[in-house]
mmCIF file of C-alpha atoms and ligand atoms in Angstrom:
data_model
loop_
_atom_site.group_PDB
_atom_site.id
_atom_site.type_symbol
_atom_site.label_atom_id
_atom_site.label_comp_id
_atom_site.label_asym_id
_atom_site.label_seq_id
_atom_site.Cartn_x
_atom_site.Cartn_y
_atom_site.Cartn_z
ATOM 1 C CA MET A 14 67.134 87.259 114.874
ATOM 2 C CA LYS A 15 69.632 88.185 112.348
ATOM 3 C CA ILE A 16 72.130 91.887 112.322
ATOM 4 C CA ALA A 17 74.435 92.668 109.771
ATOM 5 C CA ILE A 18 77.509 94.255 110.982
ATOM 6 C CA GLY A 19 79.836 96.343 109.094
ATOM 7 C CA ASN A 20 83.055 98.842 109.338
ATOM 8 C CA ASP A 21 86.325 101.120 107.840
ATOM 9 C CA HIS A 22 89.455 100.391 108.676
ATOM 10 C CA ALA A 23 89.346 101.979 111.517
ATOM 11 C CA ALA A 24 87.185 99.769 113.412
ATOM 12 C CA THR A 25 88.197 96.005 111.930
ATOM 13 C CA ASP A 26 89.313 94.434 115.461
ATOM 14 C CA MET A 27 86.057 96.036 117.204
ATOM 15 C CA LYS A 28 83.804 94.201 113.943
ATOM 16 C CA ASN A 29 85.570 91.009 115.111
ATOM 17 C CA GLU A 30 85.600 91.648 119.110
ATOM 18 C CA ILE A 31 82.199 92.872 117.911
ATOM 19 C CA MET A 32 80.925 89.846 116.566
ATOM 20 C CA GLN A 33 81.466 87.641 117.991
ATOM 21 C CA TYR A 34 80.075 88.959 121.239
ATOM 22 C CA LEU A 35 76.720 89.012 118.719
ATOM 23 C CA MET A 36 77.484 85.599 118.369
ATOM 24 C CA ASP A 37 78.238 84.558 121.508
ATOM 25 C CA LYS A 38 74.996 85.394 123.157
ATOM 26 C CA GLY A 39 73.056 83.969 119.767
ATOM 27 C CA TYR A 40 72.161 86.250 117.452
ATOM 28 C CA GLU A 41 72.437 85.457 113.500
ATOM 29 C CA VAL A 42 75.693 88.241 112.279
ATOM 30 C CA ILE A 43 75.791 89.034 108.860
ATOM 31 C CA ASN A 44 80.000 90.328 108.269
ATOM 32 C CA VAL A 45 79.544 92.631 105.225
ATOM 33 C CA GLY A 46 83.319 93.490 105.925
ATOM 34 C CA THR A 47 85.145 95.087 105.693
ATOM 35 C CA ASP A 48 87.772 92.167 107.125
ATOM 36 C CA GLY A 49 91.444 93.957 106.712
ATOM 37 C CA HIS A 50 93.166 96.869 107.949
ATOM 38 C CA GLU A 51 93.731 98.830 104.463
ATOM 39 C CA SER A 52 91.883 101.699 103.344
ATOM 40 C CA VAL A 53 88.719 101.490 102.671
ATOM 41 C CA ASP A 54 85.774 104.664 101.902
ATOM 42 C CA TYR A 55 82.988 104.358 105.084
ATOM 43 C CA PRO A 56 79.898 104.424 102.544
ATOM 44 C CA VAL A 57 80.384 101.558 100.727
ATOM 45 C CA TYR A 58 80.377 99.893 103.799
ATOM 46 C CA ALA A 59 77.802 101.352 105.269
ATOM 47 C CA LYS A 60 75.426 100.680 101.681
ATOM 48 C CA LYS A 61 76.618 97.130 102.798
ATOM 49 C CA VAL A 62 74.884 97.444 106.193
ATOM 50 C CA CYS A 63 72.313 99.309 105.008
ATOM 51 C CA ASP A 64 71.186 96.842 102.020
ATOM 52 C CA LYS A 65 69.997 93.285 104.254
ATOM 53 C CA VAL A 66 68.297 95.827 107.051
ATOM 54 C CA VAL A 67 66.004 97.683 103.758
ATOM 55 C CA SER A 68 66.382 94.029 102.367
ATOM 56 C CA LYS A 69 65.215 92.503 105.465
ATOM 57 C CA GLU A 70 67.520 89.582 105.326
ATOM 58 C CA ALA A 71 68.698 91.292 108.685
ATOM 59 C CA ASP A 72 66.944 92.812 111.677
ATOM 60 C CA LEU A 73 68.833 95.189 112.147
ATOM 61 C CA GLY A 74 72.361 96.941 112.171
ATOM 62 C CA ILE A 75 75.440 97.961 113.219
ATOM 63 C CA ALA A 76 78.352 99.732 111.524
ATOM 64 C CA ILE A 77 82.121 101.336 112.427
ATOM 65 C CA CYS A 78 84.248 104.030 111.306
ATOM 66 C CA GLY A 79 86.504 105.330 113.440
ATOM 67 C CA THR A 80 84.527 108.019 114.985
ATOM 68 C CA GLY A 81 80.971 106.397 113.980
ATOM 69 C CA VAL A 82 80.720 109.830 112.365
ATOM 70 C CA GLY A 83 81.075 109.165 108.142
ATOM 71 C CA ILE A 84 79.173 105.864 108.686
ATOM 72 C CA SER A 85 76.160 106.943 109.994
ATOM 73 C CA ILE A 86 75.983 110.386 107.650
ATOM 74 C CA ALA A 87 76.800 107.725 104.853
ATOM 75 C CA CYS A 88 73.997 105.225 106.280
ATOM 76 C CA ASN A 89 71.250 107.818 106.847
ATOM 77 C CA LYS A 90 71.177 108.225 103.045
ATOM 78 C CA VAL A 91 69.435 105.251 102.275
ATOM 79 C CA LYS A 92 65.790 105.384 102.009
ATOM 80 C CA GLY A 93 63.771 103.225 105.301
ATOM 81 C CA ILE A 94 67.471 103.980 106.956
ATOM 82 C CA ARG A 95 67.351 105.420 110.663
ATOM 83 C CA ALA A 96 70.878 105.358 111.481
ATOM 84 C CA VAL A 97 72.306 106.279 115.473
ATOM 85 C CA CYS A 98 75.693 107.911 116.552
ATOM 86 C CA CYS A 99 76.173 106.468 120.425
ATOM 87 C CA SER A 100 79.613 106.928 122.948
ATOM 88 C CA GLU A 101 76.748 105.541 125.563
ATOM 89 C CA PRO A 102 73.907 103.868 126.117
ATOM 90 C CA PHE A 103 71.238 106.795 127.262
ATOM 91 C CA SER A 104 70.943 107.142 123.511
ATOM 92 C CA ALA A 105 71.324 103.915 122.398
ATOM 93 C CA LYS A 106 68.378 102.502 124.014
ATOM 94 C CA LEU A 107 65.836 105.609 123.480
ATOM 95 C CA SER A 108 67.012 105.619 119.946
ATOM 96 C CA ARG A 109 65.218 102.705 119.374
ATOM 97 C CA GLN A 110 62.217 103.318 121.558
ATOM 98 C CA HIS A 111 61.018 107.489 120.406
ATOM 99 C CA ASN A 112 62.888 106.784 116.911
ATOM 100 C CA ASN A 113 62.766 103.384 115.915
ATOM 101 C CA SER A 114 66.639 103.435 114.871
ATOM 102 C CA ASN A 115 67.341 100.388 112.300
ATOM 103 C CA VAL A 116 71.362 100.971 112.347
ATOM 104 C CA LEU A 117 73.580 101.377 115.401
ATOM 105 C CA CYS A 118 76.800 103.705 114.667
ATOM 106 C CA PHE A 119 79.372 104.441 117.130
ATOM 107 C CA GLY A 120 83.106 104.368 116.942
ATOM 108 C CA ALA A 121 86.580 102.551 117.314
ATOM 109 C CA ARG A 122 89.069 106.102 117.698
ATOM 110 C CA VAL A 123 86.663 106.995 120.390
ATOM 111 C CA ILE A 124 84.889 104.416 122.846
ATOM 112 C CA GLY A 125 86.617 100.862 124.278
ATOM 113 C CA PRO A 126 85.055 97.291 123.763
ATOM 114 C CA GLU A 127 83.479 97.049 126.520
ATOM 115 C CA LEU A 128 81.555 100.228 126.968
ATOM 116 C CA ALA A 129 80.315 99.276 122.619
ATOM 117 C CA LYS A 130 79.261 95.775 124.229
ATOM 118 C CA MET A 131 76.676 97.986 126.646
ATOM 119 C CA ILE A 132 75.966 100.746 124.152
ATOM 120 C CA VAL A 133 74.960 97.786 121.860
ATOM 121 C CA ASP A 134 73.301 95.270 124.821
ATOM 122 C CA GLU A 135 70.793 98.698 125.560
ATOM 123 C CA TRP A 136 70.452 99.780 121.955
ATOM 124 C CA LEU A 137 69.489 95.421 121.071
ATOM 125 C CA ALA A 138 67.036 95.051 124.329
ATOM 126 C CA ALA A 139 64.424 98.226 123.730
ATOM 127 C CA GLU A 140 61.535 98.308 121.728
ATOM 128 C CA PHE A 141 59.750 101.024 119.569
ATOM 129 C CA GLN A 142 57.258 102.585 121.270
ATOM 130 C CA GLY A 143 55.480 103.914 118.545
ATOM 131 C CA GLY A 144 52.250 106.434 120.085
ATOM 132 C CA ARG A 145 52.820 110.075 119.405
ATOM 133 C CA HIS A 146 56.791 108.984 118.164
ATOM 134 C CA GLN A 147 55.578 106.821 115.003
ATOM 135 C CA LYS A 148 54.255 110.339 113.600
ATOM 136 C CA ARG A 149 57.572 111.799 113.883
ATOM 137 C CA ILE A 150 58.892 108.543 112.597
ATOM 138 C CA ASP A 151 56.272 109.181 109.586
ATOM 139 C CA GLU A 152 57.552 113.152 109.395
ATOM 140 C CA ILE A 153 61.137 111.891 109.612
ATOM 141 C CA SER A 154 59.837 109.933 105.941
ATOM 142 C CA ALA A 155 58.019 112.281 104.605
ATOM 143 C CA LEU A 156 60.922 114.652 104.398
ATOM 144 C CA GLU A 157 63.257 111.587 103.005
ATOM 145 C CA ALA A 158 60.277 111.843 100.022
ATOM 146 C CA GLY A 159 61.521 115.184 99.707
ATOM 147 C CA SER A 160 57.899 115.626 100.539
ATOM 148 C CA ASP A 161 57.078 119.092 103.080
ATOM 149 C CA LEU A 162 55.628 119.328 106.782
HETATM 150 C C1 RB5 B 210 89.769 107.304 109.268
HETATM 151 O O1 RB5 B 210 90.396 107.543 108.741
HETATM 152 C C2 RB5 B 210 88.285 108.113 109.141
HETATM 153 O O2 RB5 B 210 87.522 108.660 107.909
HETATM 154 C C3 RB5 B 210 86.746 107.223 109.009
HETATM 155 O O3 RB5 B 210 86.625 106.069 109.680
HETATM 156 C C4 RB5 B 210 85.413 107.864 109.990
HETATM 157 O O4 RB5 B 210 85.961 107.902 111.729
HETATM 158 C C5 RB5 B 210 85.018 109.128 109.509
HETATM 159 O O5 RB5 B 210 84.107 109.755 110.173
#
């Protein structure tokens, strides 16, 4: 499985740790930056991660900023992206099972690397359950297309 990962300046150290963790587990990782600590704009990196997912170059994406909030809002503006901002594993797991989330976000200033790894593990291990949830995903897609429900 290929995972695109990106971040702003607040999350470079966290990104490096999560990236190494994923590679040690055998995942292929596409790092879209930023790799420094100088101030950058998180929507730029949200877009880079989401482009990899939408184009199917990556199966899933991980996007990290200081809180996870800004980058997740930006990710959710990209057509076809269902990003979740999580600070605990339960929501991460359910976001895959029920919401078919395809980008995971969290805040490097909110949680530590060990909790982040737990969240990433739960998210990657879970699978979309389809069924009644598919109708709701279709409704989200309709909203994205500007349709009424
Ligand atoms: C950057 O200072 C900070 O605003 C950003 O990382 C993030 O927390 C935004 O939601």
